[in-house]
Tab-separated table of C-alpha atoms in Angstrom:
chain	number	residue	atom	x	y	z
A	34	MET	CA	-46.005	88.937	-57.675
A	35	LEU	CA	-47.651	89.050	-54.257
A	36	THR	CA	-45.893	90.720	-51.330
A	37	VAL	CA	-46.519	89.679	-47.726
A	38	ALA	CA	-45.557	92.029	-44.877
A	39	LEU	CA	-44.213	90.288	-41.787
A	40	PRO	CA	-43.525	91.902	-38.409
A	41	LYS	CA	-39.939	91.770	-37.228
A	42	GLY	CA	-39.113	90.107	-33.938
A	43	ARG	CA	-40.879	87.366	-31.988
A	44	LEU	CA	-44.074	87.506	-34.050
A	45	ALA	CA	-42.061	86.830	-37.216
A	46	GLU	CA	-40.638	83.626	-35.738
A	47	GLU	CA	-44.108	82.320	-34.918
A	48	ALA	CA	-45.496	83.546	-38.248
A	49	LEU	CA	-42.868	81.570	-40.177
A	50	ILE	CA	-43.790	78.410	-38.280
A	51	TRP	CA	-47.415	78.782	-39.328
A	52	LEU	CA	-46.550	79.750	-42.891
A	53	GLU	CA	-44.587	76.509	-43.164
A	54	ARG	CA	-47.454	74.517	-41.641
A	55	ALA	CA	-49.795	76.030	-44.228
A	56	GLY	CA	-47.413	75.174	-47.069
A	57	TRP	CA	-46.707	78.779	-48.060
A	58	PRO	CA	-43.394	79.369	-49.879
A	59	LEU	CA	-40.973	80.511	-47.153
A	60	PRO	CA	-38.462	83.381	-47.371
A	61	VAL	CA	-35.105	82.248	-48.683
A	62	SER	CA	-33.351	84.130	-45.866
A	63	ALA	CA	-34.236	84.862	-42.238
A	64	ASP	CA	-31.738	87.738	-42.055
A	65	GLU	CA	-33.763	90.660	-40.616
A	66	ARG	CA	-31.243	93.125	-42.064
A	67	ARG	CA	-32.805	92.419	-45.447
A	68	LEU	CA	-36.074	94.300	-45.724
A	69	ILE	CA	-37.416	92.651	-48.887
A	70	VAL	CA	-36.818	88.918	-49.101
A	71	PRO	CA	-37.781	86.639	-52.008
A	72	SER	CA	-39.356	83.258	-51.373
A	73	ARG	CA	-38.800	79.912	-53.014
A	74	ASP	CA	-41.726	80.824	-55.280
A	75	PRO	CA	-40.995	83.647	-57.749
A	76	GLY	CA	-44.623	84.768	-57.397
A	77	LEU	CA	-44.308	85.597	-53.680
A	78	SER	CA	-41.951	87.823	-51.706
A	79	TYR	CA	-41.814	89.100	-48.143
A	80	LEU	CA	-41.404	92.560	-46.686
A	81	LEU	CA	-40.045	92.856	-43.118
A	82	ALA	CA	-41.298	95.815	-41.111
A	83	LYS	CA	-41.741	97.000	-37.550
A	84	PRO	CA	-44.924	95.461	-36.114
A	85	ILE	CA	-46.647	98.856	-35.772
A	86	ASP	CA	-46.037	99.569	-39.476
A	87	VAL	CA	-47.321	96.319	-41.016
A	88	PRO	CA	-50.955	97.537	-41.215
A	89	VAL	CA	-49.784	100.705	-42.984
A	90	PHE	CA	-47.889	98.809	-45.684
A	91	VAL	CA	-50.907	96.580	-46.313
A	92	GLU	CA	-53.513	99.349	-46.185
A	93	GLN	CA	-51.540	101.524	-48.601
A	94	GLY	CA	-50.915	98.672	-51.027
A	95	ALA	CA	-47.151	98.381	-50.577
A	96	ALA	CA	-47.900	94.809	-49.503
A	97	ASP	CA	-50.816	92.657	-50.623
A	98	MET	CA	-51.049	90.680	-47.395
A	99	GLY	CA	-49.555	90.761	-43.932
A	100	ILE	CA	-49.527	89.411	-40.414
A	101	ALA	CA	-50.120	91.920	-37.640
A	102	GLY	CA	-51.180	92.013	-34.031
A	103	LEU	CA	-54.782	92.968	-33.374
A	104	ASP	CA	-53.449	95.660	-31.022
A	105	VAL	CA	-51.636	97.539	-33.797
A	106	LEU	CA	-54.540	97.053	-36.207
A	107	ARG	CA	-56.886	98.797	-33.779
A	108	GLU	CA	-54.332	101.443	-32.842
A	109	ARG	CA	-53.751	102.268	-36.507
A	110	ALA	CA	-57.475	101.940	-37.312
A	111	ALA	CA	-56.296	100.227	-40.493
A	112	ASP	CA	-58.817	99.786	-43.307
A	113	VAL	CA	-57.842	96.260	-44.344
A	114	PHE	CA	-59.612	92.945	-44.875
A	115	GLU	CA	-59.165	90.609	-41.875
A	116	PRO	CA	-60.042	87.116	-43.120
A	117	LEU	CA	-58.435	85.099	-40.356
A	118	ARG	CA	-57.214	85.348	-36.776
A	119	LEU	CA	-54.110	83.266	-36.162
A	120	PRO	CA	-53.380	81.044	-33.141
A	121	PHE	CA	-50.334	82.866	-31.801
A	122	GLY	CA	-49.211	86.233	-30.521
A	123	TYR	CA	-51.691	86.109	-27.657
A	124	CYS	CA	-51.431	89.032	-25.235
A	125	ARG	CA	-53.576	91.848	-23.881
A	126	LEU	CA	-53.387	95.614	-23.786
A	127	SER	CA	-53.853	96.625	-20.161
A	128	VAL	CA	-53.735	99.486	-17.704
A	129	ALA	CA	-51.082	98.973	-15.038
A	130	ALA	CA	-49.915	100.951	-12.012
A	131	PRO	CA	-47.309	100.820	-9.236
A	132	ALA	CA	-48.061	98.019	-6.788
A	133	ASP	CA	-48.141	100.501	-3.900
A	134	ARG	CA	-50.809	102.677	-5.549
A	135	PRO	CA	-53.759	103.329	-3.189
A	136	GLN	CA	-56.660	100.998	-3.928
A	137	ARG	CA	-59.312	103.017	-5.759
A	138	PRO	CA	-61.385	102.646	-8.932
A	139	LEU	CA	-59.936	104.097	-12.112
A	140	ARG	CA	-62.984	106.350	-12.468
A	141	LEU	CA	-61.798	108.275	-9.403
A	142	GLU	CA	-58.486	109.201	-11.027
A	143	ILE	CA	-58.188	112.939	-11.639
A	144	SER	CA	-56.151	113.808	-14.751
A	145	PRO	CA	-53.769	110.843	-14.461
A	146	ARG	CA	-50.562	110.898	-16.442
A	147	VAL	CA	-50.528	107.759	-18.599
A	148	ALA	CA	-47.449	106.495	-20.435
A	149	THR	CA	-48.175	104.368	-23.488
A	150	ARG	CA	-47.259	103.329	-27.021
A	151	TYR	CA	-50.959	103.184	-27.873
A	152	PRO	CA	-52.309	106.750	-27.647
A	153	ARG	CA	-55.446	106.166	-29.735
A	154	LEU	CA	-56.667	103.147	-27.774
A	155	THR	CA	-55.609	104.654	-24.456
A	156	ASP	CA	-57.385	107.943	-25.098
A	157	ALA	CA	-60.564	106.121	-26.152
A	158	PHE	CA	-60.487	103.932	-23.033
A	159	PHE	CA	-60.218	106.835	-20.606
A	160	ARG	CA	-62.655	109.067	-22.503
A	161	ARG	CA	-65.334	106.367	-22.343
A	162	ARG	CA	-64.989	106.535	-18.572
A	163	GLY	CA	-65.096	110.312	-18.406
A	164	ILE	CA	-61.460	110.555	-17.342
A	165	SER	CA	-59.306	113.367	-18.717
A	166	ALA	CA	-55.944	111.613	-18.960
A	167	GLU	CA	-52.669	113.277	-19.895
A	168	LEU	CA	-51.038	110.937	-22.401
A	169	ILE	CA	-47.264	110.563	-22.492
A	170	VAL	CA	-46.387	108.755	-25.707
A	171	LEU	CA	-43.253	106.606	-25.580
A	172	SER	CA	-41.792	104.272	-28.188
A	173	GLY	CA	-40.532	101.722	-25.680
A	174	SER	CA	-39.725	100.939	-22.018
A	175	VAL	CA	-43.166	102.170	-20.987
A	176	GLU	CA	-42.681	100.554	-17.561
A	177	LEU	CA	-40.105	103.230	-16.776
A	178	GLY	CA	-42.817	105.906	-16.634
A	179	PRO	CA	-43.964	105.356	-13.032
A	180	LEU	CA	-40.454	104.418	-11.860
A	181	VAL	CA	-39.059	107.865	-12.685
A	182	ASN	CA	-42.237	109.761	-11.757
A	183	LEU	CA	-43.006	110.517	-15.389
A	184	ALA	CA	-46.428	108.856	-15.239
A	185	ASP	CA	-49.009	107.620	-12.751
A	186	LEU	CA	-50.252	104.754	-14.912
A	187	ILE	CA	-49.179	102.891	-18.030
A	188	VAL	CA	-51.054	101.196	-20.870
A	189	ASP	CA	-49.016	98.497	-22.557
A	190	LEU	CA	-49.056	94.921	-23.794
A	191	VAL	CA	-49.027	92.191	-21.164
A	192	GLU	CA	-48.295	88.556	-21.936
A	193	THR	CA	-47.213	86.817	-18.721
A	194	GLY	CA	-46.980	89.838	-16.421
A	195	GLU	CA	-43.356	89.084	-15.549
A	196	THR	CA	-42.057	92.448	-16.784
A	197	LEU	CA	-44.677	94.281	-14.735
A	198	ARG	CA	-43.808	92.369	-11.572
A	199	ALA	CA	-40.080	92.851	-12.111
A	200	ASN	CA	-40.655	96.610	-12.143
A	201	GLY	CA	-43.042	96.789	-9.199
A	202	LEU	CA	-46.186	97.210	-11.307
A	203	VAL	CA	-49.546	95.455	-11.219
A	204	GLU	CA	-52.166	95.003	-13.921
A	205	LEU	CA	-55.374	96.910	-13.160
A	206	ARG	CA	-57.664	96.472	-16.129
A	207	PRO	CA	-57.447	94.839	-19.580
A	208	ILE	CA	-58.424	97.028	-22.525
A	209	LEU	CA	-58.051	94.701	-25.517
A	210	ALA	CA	-57.324	91.003	-26.020
A	211	SER	CA	-54.864	90.657	-28.885
A	212	GLN	CA	-53.513	87.954	-31.169
A	213	ALA	CA	-51.972	87.697	-34.629
A	214	VAL	CA	-54.259	88.432	-37.580
A	215	LEU	CA	-53.883	87.684	-41.279
A	216	ILE	CA	-54.706	90.876	-43.170
A	217	VAL	CA	-55.181	91.650	-46.868
A	218	ASN	CA	-55.233	94.876	-48.852
A	219	ARG	CA	-58.816	95.369	-50.024
A	220	ALA	CA	-57.914	96.176	-53.641
A	221	SER	CA	-55.472	93.254	-53.818
A	222	TYR	CA	-58.139	90.883	-52.549
A	223	ARG	CA	-60.350	91.833	-55.506
A	224	LEU	CA	-57.646	92.018	-58.148
A	225	HIS	CA	-55.575	88.979	-57.109
A	226	ASN	CA	-58.213	86.796	-55.520
A	227	GLU	CA	-57.169	83.724	-57.509
A	228	ALA	CA	-53.717	83.876	-55.902
A	229	ILE	CA	-54.711	85.121	-52.441
A	230	SER	CA	-57.705	82.899	-51.660
A	231	PRO	CA	-55.725	79.612	-51.855
A	232	LEU	CA	-53.170	81.011	-49.389
A	233	ILE	CA	-55.919	81.966	-46.951
A	234	ALA	CA	-57.547	78.559	-47.378
A	235	ALA	CA	-54.239	76.775	-46.759
A	236	MET	CA	-53.722	78.702	-43.529
A	237	ARG	CA	-57.284	77.963	-42.435
A	238	ARG	CA	-56.695	74.233	-43.011
A	239	ALA	CA	-53.453	74.323	-41.026
A	240	ILE	CA	-55.232	75.934	-38.083
A	241	ALA	CA	-58.053	73.407	-38.284
A	242	ARG	CA	-55.568	70.498	-38.274
A	243	ALA	CA	-53.846	71.962	-35.201
A	244	GLN	CA	-57.145	72.338	-33.408
A	245	GLU	CA	-57.959	68.723	-34.158
A	246	GLY	CA	-54.691	67.670	-32.540
A	247	ASP	CA	-52.709	66.750	-35.629
A	248	VAL	CA	-48.933	66.842	-35.109
A	249	PHE	CA	-47.045	68.765	-37.770
């Protein structure tokens, strides 16, 4: 049996749409309280996990395949096979600051306090620019950092920018363009290639049809 790890939340909804378009057997239940869900095919089941954890389940072999955001793949530095980028989940990891921040280049910041859920990518970004940033790692509501004087800057995902604007923040600099990615455990890809390759091919065909303008 193959196991596919899906991220909970909004990405899962879009992932299920594309799984159906590709003809993959769908989970028999969309109840996110169930963590392991069988599909209509006894040879395939689904594992529901937090988005940040999907690469871990796939890398460690608890799941054979998965769908994850490129942002969490790079943050986790996951050693997985990435056969296909998927046409949803588009966003960007960006540096943002209060709208009333004095206009100056980031390179002139002296030991800024930066709130983020992405410490690895954030640290690498500032180090490349010779900036010694103090990282404040949060698990959510990163936009609160500057509002309560906890941080000078934030690094977080931006899709439309509405949340930033609603909290008096502006985007300064993108760090990483992200989208959903189909990932595969490297050992599983070798051992179960006869089962995995057709699924990848089916997804690739579905994406190609969409790009050609076919209506599903």
